[in-house]
Coordinates of C-alpha atoms in Angstrom, one line a residue:
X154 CA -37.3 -0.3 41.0
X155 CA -35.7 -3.6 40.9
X156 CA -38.4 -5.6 39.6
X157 CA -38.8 -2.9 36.8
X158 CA -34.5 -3.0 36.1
X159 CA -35.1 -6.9 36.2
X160 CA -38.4 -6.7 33.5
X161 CA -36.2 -4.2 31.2
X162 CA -33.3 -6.4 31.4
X163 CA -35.3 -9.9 30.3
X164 CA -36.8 -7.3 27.5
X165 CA -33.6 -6.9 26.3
X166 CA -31.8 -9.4 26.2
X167 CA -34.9 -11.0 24.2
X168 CA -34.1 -8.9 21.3
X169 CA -30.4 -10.1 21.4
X170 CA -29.1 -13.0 19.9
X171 CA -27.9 -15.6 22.5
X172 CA -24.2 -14.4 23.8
X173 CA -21.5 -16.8 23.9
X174 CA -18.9 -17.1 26.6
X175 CA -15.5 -14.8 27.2
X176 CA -14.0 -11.3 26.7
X177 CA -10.3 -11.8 26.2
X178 CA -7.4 -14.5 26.5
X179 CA -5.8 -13.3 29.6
X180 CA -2.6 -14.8 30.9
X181 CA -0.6 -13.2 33.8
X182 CA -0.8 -9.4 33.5
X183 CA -1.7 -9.5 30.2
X184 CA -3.7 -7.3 28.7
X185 CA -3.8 -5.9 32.2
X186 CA -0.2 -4.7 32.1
X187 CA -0.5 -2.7 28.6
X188 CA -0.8 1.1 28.8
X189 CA -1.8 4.1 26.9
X190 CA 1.0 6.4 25.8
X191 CA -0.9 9.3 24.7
X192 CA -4.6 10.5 24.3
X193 CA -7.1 10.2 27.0
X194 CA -6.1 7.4 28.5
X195 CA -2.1 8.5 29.3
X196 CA -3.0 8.4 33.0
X197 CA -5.0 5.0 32.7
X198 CA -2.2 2.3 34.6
X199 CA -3.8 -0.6 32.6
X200 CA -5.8 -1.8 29.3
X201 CA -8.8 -2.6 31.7
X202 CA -12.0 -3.0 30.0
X203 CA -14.2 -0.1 29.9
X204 CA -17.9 0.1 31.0
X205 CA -19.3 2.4 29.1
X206 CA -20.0 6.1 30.1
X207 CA -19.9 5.4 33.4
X208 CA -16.8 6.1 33.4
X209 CA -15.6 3.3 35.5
X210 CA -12.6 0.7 34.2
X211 CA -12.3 -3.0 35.5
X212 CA -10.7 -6.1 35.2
X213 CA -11.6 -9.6 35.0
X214 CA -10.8 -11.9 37.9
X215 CA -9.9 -15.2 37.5
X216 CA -10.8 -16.2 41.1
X217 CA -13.9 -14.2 41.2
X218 CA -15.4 -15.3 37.8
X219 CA -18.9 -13.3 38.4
X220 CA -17.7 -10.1 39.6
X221 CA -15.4 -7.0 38.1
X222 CA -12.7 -5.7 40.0
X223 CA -12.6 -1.7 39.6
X224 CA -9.0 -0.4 39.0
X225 CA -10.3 3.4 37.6
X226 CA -12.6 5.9 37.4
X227 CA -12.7 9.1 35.6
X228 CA -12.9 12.3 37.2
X229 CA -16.0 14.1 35.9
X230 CA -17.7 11.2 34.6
X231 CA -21.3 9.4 36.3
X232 CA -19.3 7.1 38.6
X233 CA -16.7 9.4 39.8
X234 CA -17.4 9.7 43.8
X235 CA -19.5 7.0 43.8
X236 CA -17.6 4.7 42.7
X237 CA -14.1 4.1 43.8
X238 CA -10.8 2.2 42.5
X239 CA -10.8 -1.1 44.8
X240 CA -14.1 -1.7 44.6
X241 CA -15.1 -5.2 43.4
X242 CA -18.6 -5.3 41.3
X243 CA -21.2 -7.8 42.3
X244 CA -24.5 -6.4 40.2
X245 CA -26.2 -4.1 38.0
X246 CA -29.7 -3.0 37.8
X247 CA -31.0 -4.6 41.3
X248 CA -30.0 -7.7 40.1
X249 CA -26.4 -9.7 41.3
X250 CA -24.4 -11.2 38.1
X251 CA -25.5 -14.6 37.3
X252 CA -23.0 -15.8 35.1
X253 CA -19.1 -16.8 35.1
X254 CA -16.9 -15.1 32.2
X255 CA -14.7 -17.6 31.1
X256 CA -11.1 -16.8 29.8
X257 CA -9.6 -18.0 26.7
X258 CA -9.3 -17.1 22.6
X259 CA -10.8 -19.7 20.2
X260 CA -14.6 -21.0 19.8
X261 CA -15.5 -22.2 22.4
X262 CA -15.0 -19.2 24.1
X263 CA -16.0 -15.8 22.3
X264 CA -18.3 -13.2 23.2
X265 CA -19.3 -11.8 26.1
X266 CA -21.3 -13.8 29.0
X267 CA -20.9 -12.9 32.4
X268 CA -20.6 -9.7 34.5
X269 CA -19.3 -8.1 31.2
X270 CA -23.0 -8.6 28.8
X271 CA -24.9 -8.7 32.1
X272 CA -23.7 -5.2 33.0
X273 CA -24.6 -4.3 29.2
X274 CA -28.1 -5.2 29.5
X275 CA -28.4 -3.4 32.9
X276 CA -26.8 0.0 31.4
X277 CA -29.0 0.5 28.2
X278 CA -31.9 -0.6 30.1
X279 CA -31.0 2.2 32.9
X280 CA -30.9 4.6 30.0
X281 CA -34.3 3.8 28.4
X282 CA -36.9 6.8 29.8
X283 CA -38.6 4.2 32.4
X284 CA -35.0 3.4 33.4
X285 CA -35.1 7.1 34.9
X286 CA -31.3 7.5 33.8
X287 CA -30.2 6.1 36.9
X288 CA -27.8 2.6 37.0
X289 CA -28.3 0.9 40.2
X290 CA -25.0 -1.3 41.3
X291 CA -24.0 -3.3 43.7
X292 CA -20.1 -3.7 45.1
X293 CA -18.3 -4.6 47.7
X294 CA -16.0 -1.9 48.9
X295 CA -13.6 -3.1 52.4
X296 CA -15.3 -5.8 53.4
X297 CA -18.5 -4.3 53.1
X298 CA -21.9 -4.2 50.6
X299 CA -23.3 -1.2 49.5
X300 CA -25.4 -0.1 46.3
X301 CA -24.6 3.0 44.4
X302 CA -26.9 4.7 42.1
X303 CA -25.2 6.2 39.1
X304 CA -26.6 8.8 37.0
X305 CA -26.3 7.9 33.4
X306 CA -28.8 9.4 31.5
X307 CA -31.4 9.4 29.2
X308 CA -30.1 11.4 26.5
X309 CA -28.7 8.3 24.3
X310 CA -31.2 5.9 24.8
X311 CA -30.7 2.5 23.9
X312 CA -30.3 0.4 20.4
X313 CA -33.2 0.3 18.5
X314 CA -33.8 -3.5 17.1
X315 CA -32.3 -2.5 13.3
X316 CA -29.3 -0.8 14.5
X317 CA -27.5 1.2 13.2
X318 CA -30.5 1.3 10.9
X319 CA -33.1 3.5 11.6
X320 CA -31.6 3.6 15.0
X321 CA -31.5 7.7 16.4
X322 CA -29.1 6.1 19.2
X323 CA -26.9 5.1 15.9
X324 CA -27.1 8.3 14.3
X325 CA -26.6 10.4 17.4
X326 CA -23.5 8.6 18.2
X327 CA -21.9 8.5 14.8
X328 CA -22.3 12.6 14.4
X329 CA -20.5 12.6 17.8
X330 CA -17.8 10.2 16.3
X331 CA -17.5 12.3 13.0
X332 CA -16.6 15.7 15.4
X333 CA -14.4 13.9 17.2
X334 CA -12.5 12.6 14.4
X335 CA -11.9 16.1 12.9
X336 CA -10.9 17.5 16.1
X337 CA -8.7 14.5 16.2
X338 CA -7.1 14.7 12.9
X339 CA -3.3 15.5 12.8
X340 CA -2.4 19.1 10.4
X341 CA -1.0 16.5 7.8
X342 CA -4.1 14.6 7.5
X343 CA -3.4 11.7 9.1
X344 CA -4.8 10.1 12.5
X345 CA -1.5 8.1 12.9
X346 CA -1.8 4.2 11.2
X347 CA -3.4 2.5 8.0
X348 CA -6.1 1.5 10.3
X349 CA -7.2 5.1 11.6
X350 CA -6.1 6.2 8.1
X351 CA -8.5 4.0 6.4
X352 CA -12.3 4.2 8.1
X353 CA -11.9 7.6 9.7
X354 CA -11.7 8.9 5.9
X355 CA -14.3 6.6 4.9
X356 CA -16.8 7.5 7.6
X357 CA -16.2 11.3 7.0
X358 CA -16.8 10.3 3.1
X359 CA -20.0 8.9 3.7
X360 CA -21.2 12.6 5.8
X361 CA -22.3 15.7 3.8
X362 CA -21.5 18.1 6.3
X363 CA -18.7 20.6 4.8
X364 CA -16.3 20.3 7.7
X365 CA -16.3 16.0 8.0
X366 CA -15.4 16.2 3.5
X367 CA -13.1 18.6 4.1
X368 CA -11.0 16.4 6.7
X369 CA -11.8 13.2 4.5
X370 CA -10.0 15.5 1.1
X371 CA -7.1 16.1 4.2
X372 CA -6.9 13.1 4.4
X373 CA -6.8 12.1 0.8
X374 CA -3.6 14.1 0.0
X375 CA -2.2 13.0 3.2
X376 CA -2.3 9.4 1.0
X377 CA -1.5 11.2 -2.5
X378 CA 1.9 12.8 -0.8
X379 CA 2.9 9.3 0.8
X380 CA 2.1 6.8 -1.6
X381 CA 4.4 8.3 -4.9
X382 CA 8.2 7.8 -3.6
X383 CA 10.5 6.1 -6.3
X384 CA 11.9 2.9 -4.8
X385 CA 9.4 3.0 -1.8
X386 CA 10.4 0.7 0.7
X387 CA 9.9 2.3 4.1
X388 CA 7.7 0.3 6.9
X389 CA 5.0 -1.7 6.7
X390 CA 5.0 -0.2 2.7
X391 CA 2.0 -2.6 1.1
X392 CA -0.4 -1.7 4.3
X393 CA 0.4 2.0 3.0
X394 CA -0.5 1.8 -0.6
X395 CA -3.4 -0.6 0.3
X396 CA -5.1 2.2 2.5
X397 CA -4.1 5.0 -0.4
X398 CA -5.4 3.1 -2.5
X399 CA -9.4 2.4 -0.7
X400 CA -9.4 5.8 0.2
X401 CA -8.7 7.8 -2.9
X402 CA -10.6 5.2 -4.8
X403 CA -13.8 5.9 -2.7
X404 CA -12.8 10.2 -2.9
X405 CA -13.0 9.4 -6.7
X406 CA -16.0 7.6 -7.0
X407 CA -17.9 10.1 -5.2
X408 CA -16.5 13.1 -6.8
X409 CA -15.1 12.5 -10.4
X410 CA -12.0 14.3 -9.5
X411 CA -10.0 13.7 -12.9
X412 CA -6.5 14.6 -10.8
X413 CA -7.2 11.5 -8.5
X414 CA -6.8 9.4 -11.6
X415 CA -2.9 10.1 -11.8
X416 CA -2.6 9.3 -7.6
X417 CA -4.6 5.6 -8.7
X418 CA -2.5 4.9 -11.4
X419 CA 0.6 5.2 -9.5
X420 CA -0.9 3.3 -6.7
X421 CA -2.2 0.2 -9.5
X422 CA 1.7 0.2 -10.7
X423 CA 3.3 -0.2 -6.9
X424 CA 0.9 -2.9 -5.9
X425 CA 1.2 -4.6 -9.5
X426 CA 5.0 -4.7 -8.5
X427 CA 5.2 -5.8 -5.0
X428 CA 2.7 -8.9 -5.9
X429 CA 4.2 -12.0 -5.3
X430 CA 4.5 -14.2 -8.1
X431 CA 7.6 -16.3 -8.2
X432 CA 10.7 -17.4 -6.0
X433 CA 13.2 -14.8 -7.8
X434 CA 11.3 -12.2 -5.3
X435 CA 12.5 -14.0 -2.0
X436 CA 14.3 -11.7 0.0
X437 CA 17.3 -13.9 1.0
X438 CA 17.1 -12.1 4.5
X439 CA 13.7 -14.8 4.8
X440 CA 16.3 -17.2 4.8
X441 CA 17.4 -16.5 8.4
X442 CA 14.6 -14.6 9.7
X443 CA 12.0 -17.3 8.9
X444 CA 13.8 -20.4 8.3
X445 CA 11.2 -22.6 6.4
X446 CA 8.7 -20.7 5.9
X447 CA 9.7 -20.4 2.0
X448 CA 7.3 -21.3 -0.5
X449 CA 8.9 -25.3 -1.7
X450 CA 6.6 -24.6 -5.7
X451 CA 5.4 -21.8 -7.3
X452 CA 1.9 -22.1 -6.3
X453 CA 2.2 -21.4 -3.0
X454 CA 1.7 -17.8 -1.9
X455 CA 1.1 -16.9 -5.8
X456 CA -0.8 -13.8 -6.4
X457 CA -0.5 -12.6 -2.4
X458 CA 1.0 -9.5 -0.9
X459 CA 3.0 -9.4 2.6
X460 CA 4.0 -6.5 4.6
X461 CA 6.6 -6.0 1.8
X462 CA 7.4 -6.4 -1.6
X463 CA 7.7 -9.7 -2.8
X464 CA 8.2 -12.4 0.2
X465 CA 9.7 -11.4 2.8
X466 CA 9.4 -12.3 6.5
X467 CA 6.8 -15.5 6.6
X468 CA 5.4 -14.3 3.3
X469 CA 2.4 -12.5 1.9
X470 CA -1.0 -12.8 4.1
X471 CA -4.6 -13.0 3.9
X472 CA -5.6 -9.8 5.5
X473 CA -3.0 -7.3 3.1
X474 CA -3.9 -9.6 -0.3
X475 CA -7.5 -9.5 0.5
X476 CA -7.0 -5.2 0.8
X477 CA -5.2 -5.6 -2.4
X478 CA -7.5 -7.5 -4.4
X479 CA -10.1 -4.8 -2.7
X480 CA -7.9 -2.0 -4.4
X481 CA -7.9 -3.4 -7.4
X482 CA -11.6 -4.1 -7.9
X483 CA -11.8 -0.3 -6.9
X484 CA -9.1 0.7 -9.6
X485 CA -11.2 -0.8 -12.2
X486 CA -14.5 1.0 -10.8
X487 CA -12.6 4.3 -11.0
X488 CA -11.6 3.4 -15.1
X489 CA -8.1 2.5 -14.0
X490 CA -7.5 -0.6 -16.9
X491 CA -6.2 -4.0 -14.3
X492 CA -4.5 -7.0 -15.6
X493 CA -7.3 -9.2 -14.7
X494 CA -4.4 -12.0 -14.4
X495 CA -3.0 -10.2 -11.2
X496 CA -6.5 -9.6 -9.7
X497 CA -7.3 -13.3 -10.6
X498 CA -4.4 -14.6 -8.9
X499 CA -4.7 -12.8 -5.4
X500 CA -8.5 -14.3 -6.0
X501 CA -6.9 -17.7 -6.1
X502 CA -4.9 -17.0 -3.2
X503 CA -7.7 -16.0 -0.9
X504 CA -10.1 -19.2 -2.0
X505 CA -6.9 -21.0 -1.4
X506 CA -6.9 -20.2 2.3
X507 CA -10.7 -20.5 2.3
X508 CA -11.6 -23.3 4.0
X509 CA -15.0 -25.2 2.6
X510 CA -17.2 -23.5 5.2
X511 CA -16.1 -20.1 3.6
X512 CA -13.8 -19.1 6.8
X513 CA -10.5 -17.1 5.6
X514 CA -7.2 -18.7 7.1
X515 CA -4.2 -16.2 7.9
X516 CA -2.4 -17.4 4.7
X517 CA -3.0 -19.5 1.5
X518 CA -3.2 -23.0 3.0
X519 CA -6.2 -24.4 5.4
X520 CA -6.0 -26.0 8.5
X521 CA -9.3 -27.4 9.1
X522 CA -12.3 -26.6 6.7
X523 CA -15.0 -26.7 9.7
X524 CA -12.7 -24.3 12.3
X525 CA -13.1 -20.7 12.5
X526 CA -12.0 -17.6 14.3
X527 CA -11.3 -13.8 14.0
X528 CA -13.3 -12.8 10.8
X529 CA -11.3 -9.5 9.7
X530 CA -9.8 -11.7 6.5
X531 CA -12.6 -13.1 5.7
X532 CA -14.9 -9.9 5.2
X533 CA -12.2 -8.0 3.5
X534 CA -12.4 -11.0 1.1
X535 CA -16.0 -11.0 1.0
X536 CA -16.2 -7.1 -0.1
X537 CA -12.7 -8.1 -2.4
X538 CA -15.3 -10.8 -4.2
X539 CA -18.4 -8.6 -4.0
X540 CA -16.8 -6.1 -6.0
X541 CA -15.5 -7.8 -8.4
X542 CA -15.7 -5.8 -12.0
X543 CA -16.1 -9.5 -13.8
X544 CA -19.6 -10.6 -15.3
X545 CA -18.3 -14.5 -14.2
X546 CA -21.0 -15.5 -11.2
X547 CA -18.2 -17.6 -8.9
X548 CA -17.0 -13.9 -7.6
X549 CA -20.4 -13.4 -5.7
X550 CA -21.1 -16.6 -5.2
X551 CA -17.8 -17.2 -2.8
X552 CA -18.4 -13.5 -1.6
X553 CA -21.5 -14.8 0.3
X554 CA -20.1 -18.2 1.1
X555 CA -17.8 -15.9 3.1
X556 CA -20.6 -13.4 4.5
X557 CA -22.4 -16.5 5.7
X558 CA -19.8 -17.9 8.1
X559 CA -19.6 -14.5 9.8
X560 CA -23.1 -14.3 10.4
X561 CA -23.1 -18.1 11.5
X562 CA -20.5 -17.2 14.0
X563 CA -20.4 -13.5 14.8
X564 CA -19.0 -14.2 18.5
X565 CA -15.5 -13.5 17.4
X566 CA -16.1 -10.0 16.3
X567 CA -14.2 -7.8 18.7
X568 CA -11.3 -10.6 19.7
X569 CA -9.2 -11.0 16.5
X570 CA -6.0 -11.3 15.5
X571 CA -3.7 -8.1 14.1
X572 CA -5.8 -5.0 15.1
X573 CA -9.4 -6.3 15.9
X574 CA -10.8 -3.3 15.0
X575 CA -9.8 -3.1 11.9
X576 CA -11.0 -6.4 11.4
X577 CA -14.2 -5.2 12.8
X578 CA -14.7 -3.0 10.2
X579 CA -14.1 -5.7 7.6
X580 CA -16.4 -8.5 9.2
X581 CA -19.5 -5.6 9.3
X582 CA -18.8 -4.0 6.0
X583 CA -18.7 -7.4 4.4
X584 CA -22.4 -7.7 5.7
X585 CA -24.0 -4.5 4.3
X586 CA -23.5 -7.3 1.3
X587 CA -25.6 -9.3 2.9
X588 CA -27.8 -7.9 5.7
X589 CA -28.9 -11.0 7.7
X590 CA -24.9 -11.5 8.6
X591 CA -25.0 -8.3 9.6
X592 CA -28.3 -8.3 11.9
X593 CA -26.5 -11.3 13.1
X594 CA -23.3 -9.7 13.7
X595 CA -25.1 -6.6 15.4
X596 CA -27.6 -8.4 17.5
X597 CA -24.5 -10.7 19.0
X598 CA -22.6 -7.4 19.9
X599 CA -24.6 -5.1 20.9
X600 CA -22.8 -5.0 24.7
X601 CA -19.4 -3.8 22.4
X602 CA -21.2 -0.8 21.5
X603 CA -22.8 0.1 24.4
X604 CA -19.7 -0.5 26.7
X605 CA -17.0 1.0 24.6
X606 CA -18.7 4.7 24.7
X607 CA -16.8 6.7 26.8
X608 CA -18.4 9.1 29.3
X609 CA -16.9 11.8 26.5
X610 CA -18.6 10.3 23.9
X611 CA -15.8 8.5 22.3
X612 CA -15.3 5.4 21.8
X613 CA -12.4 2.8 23.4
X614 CA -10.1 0.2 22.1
X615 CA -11.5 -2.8 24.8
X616 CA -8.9 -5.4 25.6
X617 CA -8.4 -8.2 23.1
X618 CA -5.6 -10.9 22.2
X619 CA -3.8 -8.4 20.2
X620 CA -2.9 -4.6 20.9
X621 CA -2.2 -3.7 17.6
X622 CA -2.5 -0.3 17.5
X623 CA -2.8 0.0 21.3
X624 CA -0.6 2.0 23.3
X625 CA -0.6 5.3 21.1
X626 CA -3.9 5.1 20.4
X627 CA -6.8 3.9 22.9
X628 CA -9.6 5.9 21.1
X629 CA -9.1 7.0 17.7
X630 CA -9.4 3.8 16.1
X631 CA -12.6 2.8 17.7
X632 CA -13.6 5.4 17.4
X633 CA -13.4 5.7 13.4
X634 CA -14.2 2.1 13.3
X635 CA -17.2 2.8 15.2
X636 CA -18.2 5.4 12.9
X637 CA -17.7 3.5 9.8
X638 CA -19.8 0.8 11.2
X639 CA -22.3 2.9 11.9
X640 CA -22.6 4.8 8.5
X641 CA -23.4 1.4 6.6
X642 CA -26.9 2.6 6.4
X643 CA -26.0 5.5 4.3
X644 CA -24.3 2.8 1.6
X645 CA -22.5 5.5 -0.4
X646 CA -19.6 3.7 -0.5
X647 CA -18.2 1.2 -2.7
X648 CA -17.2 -1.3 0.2
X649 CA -20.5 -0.6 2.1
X650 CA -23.3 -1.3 -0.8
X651 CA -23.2 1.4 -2.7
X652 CA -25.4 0.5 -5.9

């Protein structure tokens, strides 16, 4: 069997697109320290990274740079009893891990070489029919070596070379992910954040099956009753109406609802008031909090929303303006009439922060047109652009300029800033736009997707350099992002190709 694991592996890896070379800035215990409040991961002491449905967790060493040191397993999943907590991984599939992980955030550094994509390779090829459904490893338990085989199947299969198009492993695992979600769903409609409240909706929406709309329409008035307060100031309020506003613009479009109308309209006048547009709407409370970080003219920052109205904190940011120039290019698809001024101007504001090789900075300034990192910004920019209800050409034009970049450097996908897997969802939906990103994007990670299934057939939030959303929720968001990601081939949304 080991010359067969080591034939299925070279196979492939072939059809992947070369890996590049870390899995998460580490420094001291973190990410290691971070726990799970709630969910299935409550009794989990750490944010270790999570191999698939093997049901094992592990964590990167920095001394042992080609193994994985196991700090959990889950009862009643394939590697419970055979696999134990203290047990330091030295191989999968008959062969020992070749290459060192390296730690570290930036370029230079993304994606997933070592034990962490060797061990990927070795579990899909274990769950391929002449893989017999069994994962051979290797460890060192007490001093000792010993190989465990761990019975993982055959029932999922592995990628096919299109995925998630025509891809039965894709479509298996996003009906899974659709269940879960409804079973998931709070009784007021919500899963708990604008994240989990924007592409669990949206992957539901894309599903004919009664009970996945019904949770999506749930969902829906969840938005309608918290997006119509007078004065509306609570929170994080523009990441609110930004999510209101994608969802029930997408429930619209599919269903010509006339009622939805009066929800969008309210939703086009809140937006249209927290824009930034001049230095009257600096909260003085930016003063103190952010000492210079004041716009010093009034181009700077023009046209951009924050997590508030007007500027306050540091100002508006790329990721909220590019959702709101998203919302407003859905308004107009729904009939709602937008003064093309505002949408123009949170245009500007994104190509502002563009650098010339079509990356998306966090605010309206570059730093350096040839760097790049996370690409969460700059594929909800891309989808802002492609949707753009103006006949001018410059919209699509810059909307591929930005699809490009993140299929010339898809490493970054699951390690970005914020909540990466929001951003995930951004970076892929930006390439149903433009397919060859998204091969690009897909082929790169493929060990994401086969390592974040759980051994109950959810899917994980793995370790990053930011938790965002981490600590209440371990699963639901990847889970929906998942989902989403996986429904692109059914383009019946808006912000996934829709025609």
């Amino acid at each position: 069997m080991k010359l067969s694991y080591q034939v299925l592996a070279v196979v492939l890896v072939s059809c992947m697109a070369p890996l590049a070379v870390a899995q998460v800035d580490y420094n001291g215990d973190y990410p290691w320290s971070q726990t799970a409040n709630s969910g299935p991961d409550a009794d989990v002491d750490g944010w270790w990274y999570n191999l698939g449905l093997t049901g094992m967790r592990v964590e990167l060493l920095p001394a042992s740079p080609k193994h994985l040191a196991v700090q959990y397993v889950f009862p009643g999943s394939p590697a419970a009893g055979l696999v134990l907590p203290g047990d330091v991984l030295t191989g999968a599939g008959g062969v020992a891990f070749v290459e060192d992980h390296q730690d570290g955030y930036g370029p230079a550094v993304f994606g997933a070489q070592g034990p962490i994509g060797e061990f990927a390779v070795a579990l899909e090829s274990a769950q391929i029919t002449t893989g017999a459904g069994v994962l051979a490893v290797s460890l060192q338990r007490a001093g000792a070596a010993l190989d465990v085989s761990i019975p993982v199947g055959t029932a999922y299969g592995t990628f096919g070379p299109e995925y998630p198009f025509n891809c039965p492993k894709s479509d298996q695992i996003r009906t899974e992910l659709l269940d879960y979600l409804v079973a998931n769903q709070g009784a007021n409609g919500s899963w708990g954040s604008p994240p989990q409240d924007t592409f669990a909706p949206l992957a539901l929406l894309t599903s004919d099956v009664p009970e996945h709309r019904a949770a999506a329409l749930l969902n829906v008035e969840f938005h309608a009753g918290n997006t119509t307060a007078e004065d509306d100031s609570d929170g994080l309020v523009n990441w609110r109406y930004m999510t209101a506003g994608i969802v029930i613009a997408e429930y619209y479009l599919q269903t010509g609802e006339a009622k939805w109308l009066v929800e969008l309209q309210e939703i086009h006048e809140f937006i249209i008031s927290t824009q930034y547009r001049d230095r009257s709407q600096i909260n003085p409370q930016s003063y103190i909090s952010h000492p210079g970080s004041q716009p010093n003219d009034e181009t700077r920052a023009t046209g951009g929303w924050g997590h508030r109205p007007g500027f306050e904190g540091y100002g508006p940011i790329a990721m909220v303006t590019a959702q709101g120039a998203l919302v407003l290019a859905l308004l107009e698809k729904c009939g709602i009439e937008v003064r093309r001024q505002s949408h123009d101007e949170a245009y500007a504001f994104l190509q502002r922060g563009t650098g010339t090789n079509g990356y998306l900075w966090y605010l309206d300034e570059v730093a350096n047109n040839s760097d790049w990192a996370d690409m969460g910004r700059t594929g909800a920019s891309a989808i802002a652009h492609y949707l753009a209800p103006y006949p001018e050409p410059d919209y699509q034009v810059f909307a591929h300029k930005q699809s490009a970049i993140i299929g010339l450097h898809p490493e970054s996908f699951p390690d970005t800033h914020g909540s990466p897997p929001m951003g995930m969802a951004y970076a892929a939906a930006a390439g149903a736009f433009d397919l060859p990103s998204l091969r690009s994007l897909m082929d790169t990670n493929r060990f994401w997707f086969a390592l974040s299934q759980c051994h109950d057939g959810s899917y994980y939030y793995q370790p990053n350099r930011d938790n965002a959303g981490y600590g209440s929720d371990s699963r639901i968001i990847a889970s929906a992002v998942t989902a989403f990601v996986f429904s692109i081939p059914q383009q019946n949304l808006a912000v996934i190709g829709r025609p």
